[in-house]
Coordinates of C-alpha atoms in Angstrom, one line a residue:
M1 CA -19.8 -37.6 23.8
Q2 CA -17.6 -37.4 26.9
A3 CA -14.0 -36.0 26.7
P4 CA -11.3 -38.7 27.2
Q5 CA -9.8 -38.8 30.6
A6 CA -6.1 -38.1 31.1
K7 CA -5.3 -41.7 31.9
D8 CA -7.0 -42.9 28.6
L9 CA -4.7 -40.7 26.4
Q10 CA -1.8 -42.1 24.5
A11 CA 1.6 -40.8 25.0
P12 CA 3.0 -38.2 22.7
Q13 CA 5.4 -39.5 20.0
A14 CA 8.4 -37.5 18.7
K15 CA 7.7 -38.9 15.1
D16 CA 4.4 -37.1 15.0
L17 CA 6.0 -33.8 15.7
L18 CA 8.8 -34.4 13.3
A19 CA 6.3 -35.2 10.5
W20 CA 4.6 -31.8 11.1
Y21 CA 8.0 -30.0 11.4
D22 CA 9.0 -31.4 8.0
R23 CA 6.1 -29.6 6.4
H24 CA 5.8 -26.5 8.4
R25 CA 9.3 -25.6 9.6
R26 CA 10.2 -21.9 9.7
V27 CA 13.0 -20.5 7.5
L28 CA 15.2 -18.4 9.9
P29 CA 18.6 -16.8 9.1
W30 CA 20.4 -18.8 11.7
R31 CA 18.7 -22.2 10.8
A32 CA 20.4 -24.6 8.5
L33 CA 18.2 -25.7 5.5
P34 CA 17.5 -29.4 5.0
G35 CA 20.7 -31.1 3.9
Q36 CA 23.0 -28.3 5.2
A37 CA 25.3 -28.6 8.0
P38 CA 24.5 -26.3 11.0
D39 CA 26.9 -23.5 11.9
P40 CA 27.6 -23.6 15.7
Y41 CA 28.6 -19.9 15.6
R42 CA 25.3 -18.8 14.1
I43 CA 23.3 -21.1 16.4
W44 CA 25.1 -19.8 19.5
L45 CA 24.8 -16.2 18.5
S46 CA 21.1 -16.5 17.7
E47 CA 20.4 -18.4 21.0
V48 CA 22.0 -15.7 23.0
M49 CA 20.2 -12.9 21.1
L50 CA 16.9 -14.6 21.5
Q51 CA 17.0 -14.7 25.3
Q52 CA 14.2 -12.4 26.4
T53 CA 13.8 -11.1 22.9
T54 CA 11.5 -11.9 19.8
I55 CA 12.5 -13.3 16.6
A56 CA 11.2 -10.1 14.7
A57 CA 13.4 -7.9 16.9
V58 CA 16.5 -10.2 16.6
K59 CA 16.6 -10.6 12.8
P60 CA 18.1 -7.2 11.8
Y61 CA 20.6 -7.2 14.7
F62 CA 21.6 -10.9 13.7
H63 CA 22.4 -9.7 10.2
K64 CA 24.2 -6.5 11.2
F65 CA 26.3 -8.5 13.8
L66 CA 27.4 -11.1 11.3
E67 CA 28.4 -8.4 8.8
R68 CA 30.5 -6.8 11.5
F69 CA 31.8 -10.1 13.1
P70 CA 31.5 -12.8 10.4
S71 CA 33.3 -15.4 12.6
I72 CA 34.0 -16.4 16.2
D73 CA 37.5 -15.3 15.7
A74 CA 36.5 -11.8 14.5
L75 CA 34.2 -11.4 17.4
A76 CA 36.9 -12.4 19.9
A77 CA 39.4 -9.9 18.4
A78 CA 37.0 -7.0 18.5
P79 CA 37.2 -4.4 21.3
E80 CA 34.5 -4.4 23.8
E81 CA 33.2 -1.0 22.8
A82 CA 32.5 -2.3 19.3
V83 CA 30.6 -5.3 20.6
M84 CA 28.6 -3.3 23.0
S85 CA 27.8 -0.7 20.2
A86 CA 26.6 -3.5 17.8
W87 CA 24.4 -4.9 20.7
A88 CA 22.9 -1.6 21.6
G89 CA 19.1 -1.8 21.5
L90 CA 18.8 -5.5 22.2
G91 CA 18.8 -5.1 25.9
Y92 CA 20.1 -7.2 28.8
Y93 CA 23.5 -6.0 28.2
S94 CA 25.2 -8.5 30.5
R95 CA 24.5 -10.9 27.5
A96 CA 26.8 -8.9 25.3
R97 CA 29.6 -8.9 27.8
N98 CA 29.3 -12.6 28.3
L99 CA 29.1 -13.1 24.4
H100 CA 32.4 -11.4 24.1
A101 CA 34.0 -13.3 26.8
C102 CA 32.6 -16.6 25.4
A103 CA 34.0 -15.7 22.0
K104 CA 37.4 -15.2 23.4
A105 CA 37.3 -18.6 25.2
V106 CA 36.1 -20.5 22.0
A107 CA 38.8 -18.8 19.9
A108 CA 41.4 -19.8 22.4
A109 CA 40.2 -23.3 22.4
G110 CA 40.0 -23.4 18.6
A111 CA 36.3 -24.6 18.4
F112 CA 33.1 -24.9 20.3
P113 CA 32.9 -27.9 22.7
D114 CA 30.4 -30.4 21.3
T115 CA 29.0 -31.8 24.6
L116 CA 26.5 -30.4 27.0
V117 CA 29.1 -30.5 29.8
G118 CA 31.8 -28.8 27.8
L119 CA 29.3 -26.0 26.6
R120 CA 28.1 -25.4 30.2
K121 CA 31.7 -24.3 31.0
L122 CA 31.6 -21.3 28.6
P123 CA 30.9 -17.8 30.0
G124 CA 27.1 -16.9 29.8
V125 CA 26.0 -20.4 28.5
G126 CA 23.3 -21.7 30.7
A127 CA 21.4 -25.0 30.6
Y128 CA 19.0 -23.9 27.8
T129 CA 21.7 -22.5 25.5
A130 CA 24.0 -25.4 26.1
G131 CA 21.2 -27.9 25.3
A132 CA 20.2 -26.0 22.1
I133 CA 23.7 -25.9 20.8
A134 CA 24.5 -29.5 21.6
A135 CA 21.2 -30.7 19.9
I136 CA 21.1 -28.4 16.9
A137 CA 24.7 -27.9 16.2
F138 CA 26.1 -31.3 17.2
D139 CA 23.0 -33.6 17.0
R140 CA 23.4 -34.6 20.7
P141 CA 20.2 -36.0 22.2
E142 CA 19.8 -33.1 24.7
A143 CA 16.7 -31.2 25.7
A144 CA 16.4 -27.5 25.1
V145 CA 13.8 -25.9 27.2
D146 CA 12.9 -22.2 26.5
G147 CA 9.6 -20.5 27.2
N148 CA 7.9 -22.0 24.1
V149 CA 8.9 -25.5 25.2
E150 CA 7.7 -24.8 28.8
R151 CA 4.2 -23.8 27.5
V152 CA 4.0 -26.9 25.2
M153 CA 5.1 -29.4 27.8
T154 CA 3.0 -28.0 30.7
R155 CA -0.1 -28.3 28.5
L156 CA 0.9 -31.6 27.0
F157 CA 1.3 -33.2 30.4
S158 CA -0.9 -30.8 32.4
I159 CA 1.8 -29.9 34.8
E160 CA 0.1 -28.1 37.8
T161 CA 3.4 -27.0 39.4
L162 CA 3.8 -23.2 39.4
M163 CA 6.6 -21.7 37.3
P164 CA 9.6 -21.4 37.7
A165 CA 9.5 -24.3 40.2
A166 CA 8.1 -26.5 37.4
R167 CA 11.2 -26.2 35.1
A168 CA 13.0 -29.3 36.6
E169 CA 9.8 -31.3 35.8
V170 CA 9.5 -29.8 32.4
R171 CA 13.1 -30.7 31.6
V172 CA 12.6 -34.2 32.6
V173 CA 9.5 -34.8 30.4
T174 CA 11.1 -33.0 27.5
Q175 CA 14.3 -35.1 27.7
D176 CA 12.2 -38.3 27.8
L177 CA 10.7 -37.3 24.4
V178 CA 14.0 -36.4 22.6
P179 CA 14.6 -39.0 19.9
S180 CA 18.1 -40.5 19.4
D181 CA 17.8 -39.5 15.7
R182 CA 17.3 -36.0 14.6
P183 CA 17.4 -34.4 18.2
G184 CA 18.4 -31.1 16.6
D185 CA 15.2 -31.0 14.5
F186 CA 13.2 -32.2 17.4
A187 CA 14.4 -29.2 19.5
Q188 CA 13.6 -26.7 16.8
A189 CA 10.2 -28.5 16.1
V190 CA 9.0 -27.9 19.7
M191 CA 10.1 -24.3 19.6
D192 CA 8.2 -23.8 16.3
L193 CA 5.1 -25.5 17.7
G194 CA 5.0 -23.2 20.7
A195 CA 5.6 -20.2 18.6
T196 CA 3.1 -20.9 15.9
I197 CA 0.4 -23.3 17.1
C198 CA 0.6 -23.6 21.0
T199 CA 0.6 -20.0 21.5
P200 CA 0.0 -18.3 24.9
K201 CA -3.6 -17.2 23.9
R202 CA -6.0 -19.0 21.6
P203 CA -3.8 -22.0 20.7
A204 CA -4.7 -23.6 17.4
C205 CA -5.3 -27.0 18.9
A206 CA -7.1 -28.4 15.9
L207 CA -3.8 -27.9 13.9
C208 CA -1.5 -29.4 16.6
P209 CA 0.2 -32.7 15.8
W210 CA 0.0 -33.5 19.6
M211 CA -3.6 -32.6 19.9
A212 CA -4.7 -36.2 20.7
P213 CA -2.4 -36.8 23.6
C214 CA -2.6 -33.3 25.1
R215 CA -4.0 -33.6 28.5
A216 CA -4.8 -29.9 29.0
R217 CA -6.8 -29.9 25.9
A218 CA -8.7 -32.9 27.0
S219 CA -9.9 -31.0 30.0
G220 CA -10.4 -27.8 28.2
T221 CA -7.7 -25.9 30.3
Q222 CA -5.1 -25.3 27.8
E223 CA -5.1 -21.6 28.0
T224 CA -4.4 -21.8 31.8
F225 CA -0.9 -23.3 31.4
P226 CA 1.7 -22.9 32.4
R227 CA 0.8 -22.1 35.9
K228 CA 2.5 -18.9 37.2
L229 CA 2.8 -16.7 40.2
K230 CA 1.5 -13.2 39.6
A231 CA 4.3 -10.9 38.8
V232 CA 4.9 -8.2 41.3
K233 CA 5.5 -4.8 39.7
G234 CA 8.6 -3.0 41.1
T235 CA 8.7 0.3 42.7
L236 CA 8.7 3.3 40.3
R237 CA 11.9 5.1 40.1
R238 CA 12.7 8.7 39.0
G239 CA 15.7 10.7 37.9
A240 CA 17.1 13.3 35.8
A241 CA 19.0 13.3 32.5
F242 CA 21.2 16.1 31.2
V243 CA 21.7 16.6 27.5
A244 CA 24.4 19.1 26.7
V245 CA 25.0 20.0 23.1
R246 CA 28.2 21.9 22.1
A247 CA 27.7 24.8 19.6
G248 CA 29.6 24.5 16.4
D249 CA 29.9 20.8 16.1
E250 CA 26.7 19.6 17.6
A251 CA 28.6 17.2 19.9
I252 CA 26.7 15.6 22.7
L253 CA 28.1 15.1 26.2
L254 CA 28.2 11.4 27.1
R255 CA 29.8 9.0 29.5
T256 CA 30.2 5.2 30.1
R257 CA 28.3 3.5 32.8
P258 CA 30.2 1.3 35.2
P259 CA 31.0 -2.2 33.8
E260 CA 28.9 -4.1 36.4
G261 CA 25.2 -3.8 37.0
L262 CA 22.3 -2.5 35.1
L263 CA 23.3 -1.3 31.5
G264 CA 26.9 -2.0 32.4
A265 CA 29.5 -0.5 30.1
M266 CA 26.9 1.2 28.0
A267 CA 26.9 5.0 27.1
E268 CA 24.5 7.6 28.4
P269 CA 24.1 11.4 28.8
P270 CA 25.0 12.3 32.3
M271 CA 22.3 11.0 34.8
S272 CA 21.2 11.7 38.4
P273 CA 20.7 8.6 40.7
W274 CA 17.4 6.7 39.9
E275 CA 15.4 6.7 43.2
P276 CA 11.8 6.3 44.2
D277 CA 11.7 9.7 46.0
Y278 CA 14.0 11.7 43.5
D279 CA 12.9 15.4 43.3
P280 CA 13.3 16.9 39.9
A281 CA 13.1 20.3 41.5
Q282 CA 16.5 19.7 43.0
A283 CA 18.0 18.1 39.9
L284 CA 20.5 20.9 39.0
L285 CA 22.5 19.7 42.0
D286 CA 23.3 16.7 39.9
A287 CA 24.2 18.6 36.7
P288 CA 27.5 17.6 35.2
L289 CA 28.7 21.2 34.5
D290 CA 27.7 24.8 34.9
A291 CA 25.3 25.8 32.1
R292 CA 22.0 27.3 31.4
W293 CA 19.8 24.2 31.8
K294 CA 16.3 24.2 30.6
R295 CA 13.8 21.7 31.9
L296 CA 11.9 20.2 29.0
P297 CA 8.1 19.4 29.1
G298 CA 7.1 15.8 29.5
L299 CA 8.9 12.7 30.8
V300 CA 10.9 9.8 29.3
R301 CA 9.3 6.6 30.5
H302 CA 11.0 3.2 30.2
G303 CA 10.3 -0.2 31.8
F304 CA 12.9 -2.5 33.0
T305 CA 12.5 -6.1 34.2
H306 CA 12.2 -5.2 37.9
F307 CA 11.0 -1.6 37.9
P308 CA 9.6 1.2 35.7
L309 CA 11.6 4.5 35.3
E310 CA 10.6 8.1 34.7
L311 CA 13.3 10.7 33.7
T312 CA 13.1 14.4 33.6
V313 CA 15.3 15.8 30.8
F314 CA 17.3 19.0 31.1
F315 CA 18.8 20.5 28.0
S316 CA 21.5 23.0 27.4
R317 CA 23.7 24.4 24.6
V318 CA 27.2 25.1 25.6
A319 CA 30.1 27.0 24.0
L320 CA 32.5 25.2 21.5
S321 CA 35.3 25.8 23.9
T322 CA 33.6 23.8 26.7
Q323 CA 35.8 21.0 28.0
A324 CA 34.1 17.6 28.9
P325 CA 34.2 16.8 32.7
A326 CA 36.5 14.0 33.8
G327 CA 35.3 10.6 32.7
M328 CA 33.0 12.2 30.0
R329 CA 33.3 12.9 26.3
F330 CA 31.7 15.0 23.6
T331 CA 30.5 12.9 20.7
P332 CA 29.4 14.5 17.4
R333 CA 25.8 13.6 16.5
R334 CA 27.0 12.0 13.2
D335 CA 28.9 9.5 15.3
L336 CA 26.2 8.4 17.8
D337 CA 25.6 5.2 15.8
D338 CA 29.1 4.1 17.1
E339 CA 28.1 4.6 20.7
P340 CA 26.7 1.7 22.7
L341 CA 23.5 3.7 23.5
P342 CA 20.7 1.4 25.1
G343 CA 17.0 2.0 24.2
V344 CA 16.3 4.2 27.3
M345 CA 19.2 6.5 26.4
K346 CA 18.0 6.8 22.8
K347 CA 14.7 7.8 24.0
V348 CA 16.3 10.5 26.1
L349 CA 18.2 12.0 23.2
A350 CA 15.2 11.8 21.0
H351 CA 13.1 13.7 23.6
A352 CA 15.9 16.4 24.1
F353 CA 15.7 17.3 20.4
D354 CA 11.9 16.8 20.0
P355 CA 10.3 17.1 23.5
K356 CA 6.7 15.7 23.7
P357 CA 4.7 17.1 26.5
D358 CA 2.6 14.6 28.5
P359 CA -0.9 14.3 27.0
V360 CA -3.6 16.3 28.8
K361 CA -6.1 13.9 30.4
R362 CA -9.6 14.6 29.4
G363 CA -12.8 14.4 31.4
R364 CA -13.6 15.5 34.9
P365 CA -11.2 15.4 37.9
K366 CA -11.6 12.4 40.0
A367 CA -13.0 14.5 42.9
M368 CA -15.8 15.6 40.6
R369 CA -16.8 12.2 39.1
A370 CA -18.9 11.3 42.2
M371 CA -21.0 14.6 41.8
A372 CA -24.4 14.3 40.2
D373 CA -25.0 16.3 37.0
T374 CA -26.7 19.6 37.6
P375 CA -27.9 22.4 35.2
L376 CA -25.3 25.1 34.7
F377 CA -27.3 27.7 36.4
A378 CA -29.4 25.6 38.8
E379 CA -30.6 27.3 41.9
P380 CA -29.7 25.9 45.3
E381 CA -32.2 23.3 46.4
D382 CA -32.9 25.0 49.8
E383 CA -34.0 28.3 48.3
A384 CA -37.5 28.9 46.9
P385 CA -37.7 30.0 43.3
P386 CA -38.1 33.7 42.8
P387 CA -41.6 35.0 41.8
P388 CA -42.1 35.7 38.1
P389 CA -41.4 39.3 37.1
S390 CA -44.4 41.6 37.0
F391 CA -44.8 43.9 34.0
R392 CA -47.5 46.3 32.8
P393 CA -48.8 45.4 29.3
V394 CA -48.2 47.8 26.5
P395 CA -51.1 48.4 24.0
K396 CA -50.3 47.2 20.6
P397 CA -50.0 50.2 18.1
A398 CA -52.4 50.6 15.4
P399 CA -51.3 49.6 11.8
R400 CA -50.4 52.4 9.5
A401 CA -52.7 53.0 6.6
V402 CA -51.3 51.8 3.3
A403 CA -52.7 52.5 -0.1
A404 CA -54.6 49.6 -1.4
A405 CA -53.0 47.6 -4.1
P406 CA -54.7 45.1 -6.6
A407 CA -55.5 41.9 -4.9
E408 CA -53.2 39.8 -7.2
D409 CA -50.1 41.8 -6.2
G410 CA -50.1 40.6 -2.7
E411 CA -48.8 42.7 0.4
G412 CA -45.6 44.7 0.4
F413 CA -43.1 44.6 3.3
F414 CA -40.5 47.0 4.6
E415 CA -37.1 46.0 6.2
D416 CA -36.9 49.1 8.3
P417 CA -40.3 49.4 10.3
D418 CA -39.4 53.1 11.2
E419 CA -39.5 54.3 7.6
A420 CA -42.7 55.4 6.1
A421 CA -44.0 53.1 3.4
P422 CA -43.9 54.4 -0.1
P423 CA -47.2 54.4 -2.1
A424 CA -48.0 51.2 -3.6
V425 CA -47.4 51.1 -7.4
A426 CA -49.6 48.8 -9.4
R427 CA -47.7 46.1 -11.2
K428 CA -48.3 46.2 -15.0
R429 CA -49.2 43.0 -16.8
G430 CA -47.8 41.8 -20.1
R431 CA -44.2 41.5 -21.5
P432 CA -41.7 43.9 -20.2
K433 CA -40.9 46.7 -22.5
T434 CA -37.9 45.9 -24.6
R435 CA -35.0 48.3 -24.6
G436 CA -32.3 48.8 -27.3
R437 CA -29.4 46.5 -27.0

């Protein structure tokens, strides 16, 4: 039986997806249960956290963040250092700064805007976040297009345009599917479909409510969508990190990065510049203070979006009287949780207190891999083998005379051949003589 052609397929229906969603919807901490009114603050917070991050990684941060900032007003009133500290570990730290700025704008206005246009005016709120909040929190018929939705729609409509150029087309086809009733549930249903059924690899097409109208499935090409340009890996950068620990209180020297740029306003141990040609042998020229610096074995490796990073860590213990250089501070180890330390800096501190040498690579060096296997003591091929050694045979010595023994006793033997054999003693038959006990 031939597979149906794309032109013969029926158009996907929102009601089919919503029927599936009513049975299989995920329970998430920011998602309102059926019959509950959605909370715009929780929806906005979750959408910002979920950008470039997985649900599993976000859940503990979301709960911790709500405990610390239970409302938009509490978040707006908090100092920036507290917000950055609560965000530390989630990455993409410009999101945290925009989150704080957005909270201040909403608190000043008294509430979230309830339209797409109004939401787009808030700091850090892009097209996807605005569409998600408008649809989920305020039931506006708006499309919310994230990575899951892009994958579902490019497969459903077999969109051949390469990403990210295809995003405009994906937004149009998604918007056309948004129903006038339950647009918020529809937005969450498409996200759930992409996360659980229409996955990047091995999609469970047989369980999909849109299996019949899916054009990519009809042609057997579903795993090839969305079409993407091959990512270009950035140039490796290197640098040095200096971990100074003060004797007595075990405080660690830290500083705050500039507010703009990568890891802006986050805390770090003093660092050298990160450069492709950085030479760790000259790293002490970048040390923050005069001390007995020890270069630790191994490297700290971290991957950013645009480049990988390798850091050499230097460690020193300094006197309790040591003063922090200008713009730096000593923070006791017990208070590190209050510092906005990103993941790469936590790796540096962990390495400083428990250095891990780079694993030794096993196997032959690359230069030897092309060589053929040869015996350990093989002779060179251009030399004739030496003649066998000549020797003069030595006559075998005659056996020594041994007293004859009864045939049933067998032959005796002696561990030391140089010792004379004792006279053979006939073995007596019968039970051994019993001695007194």
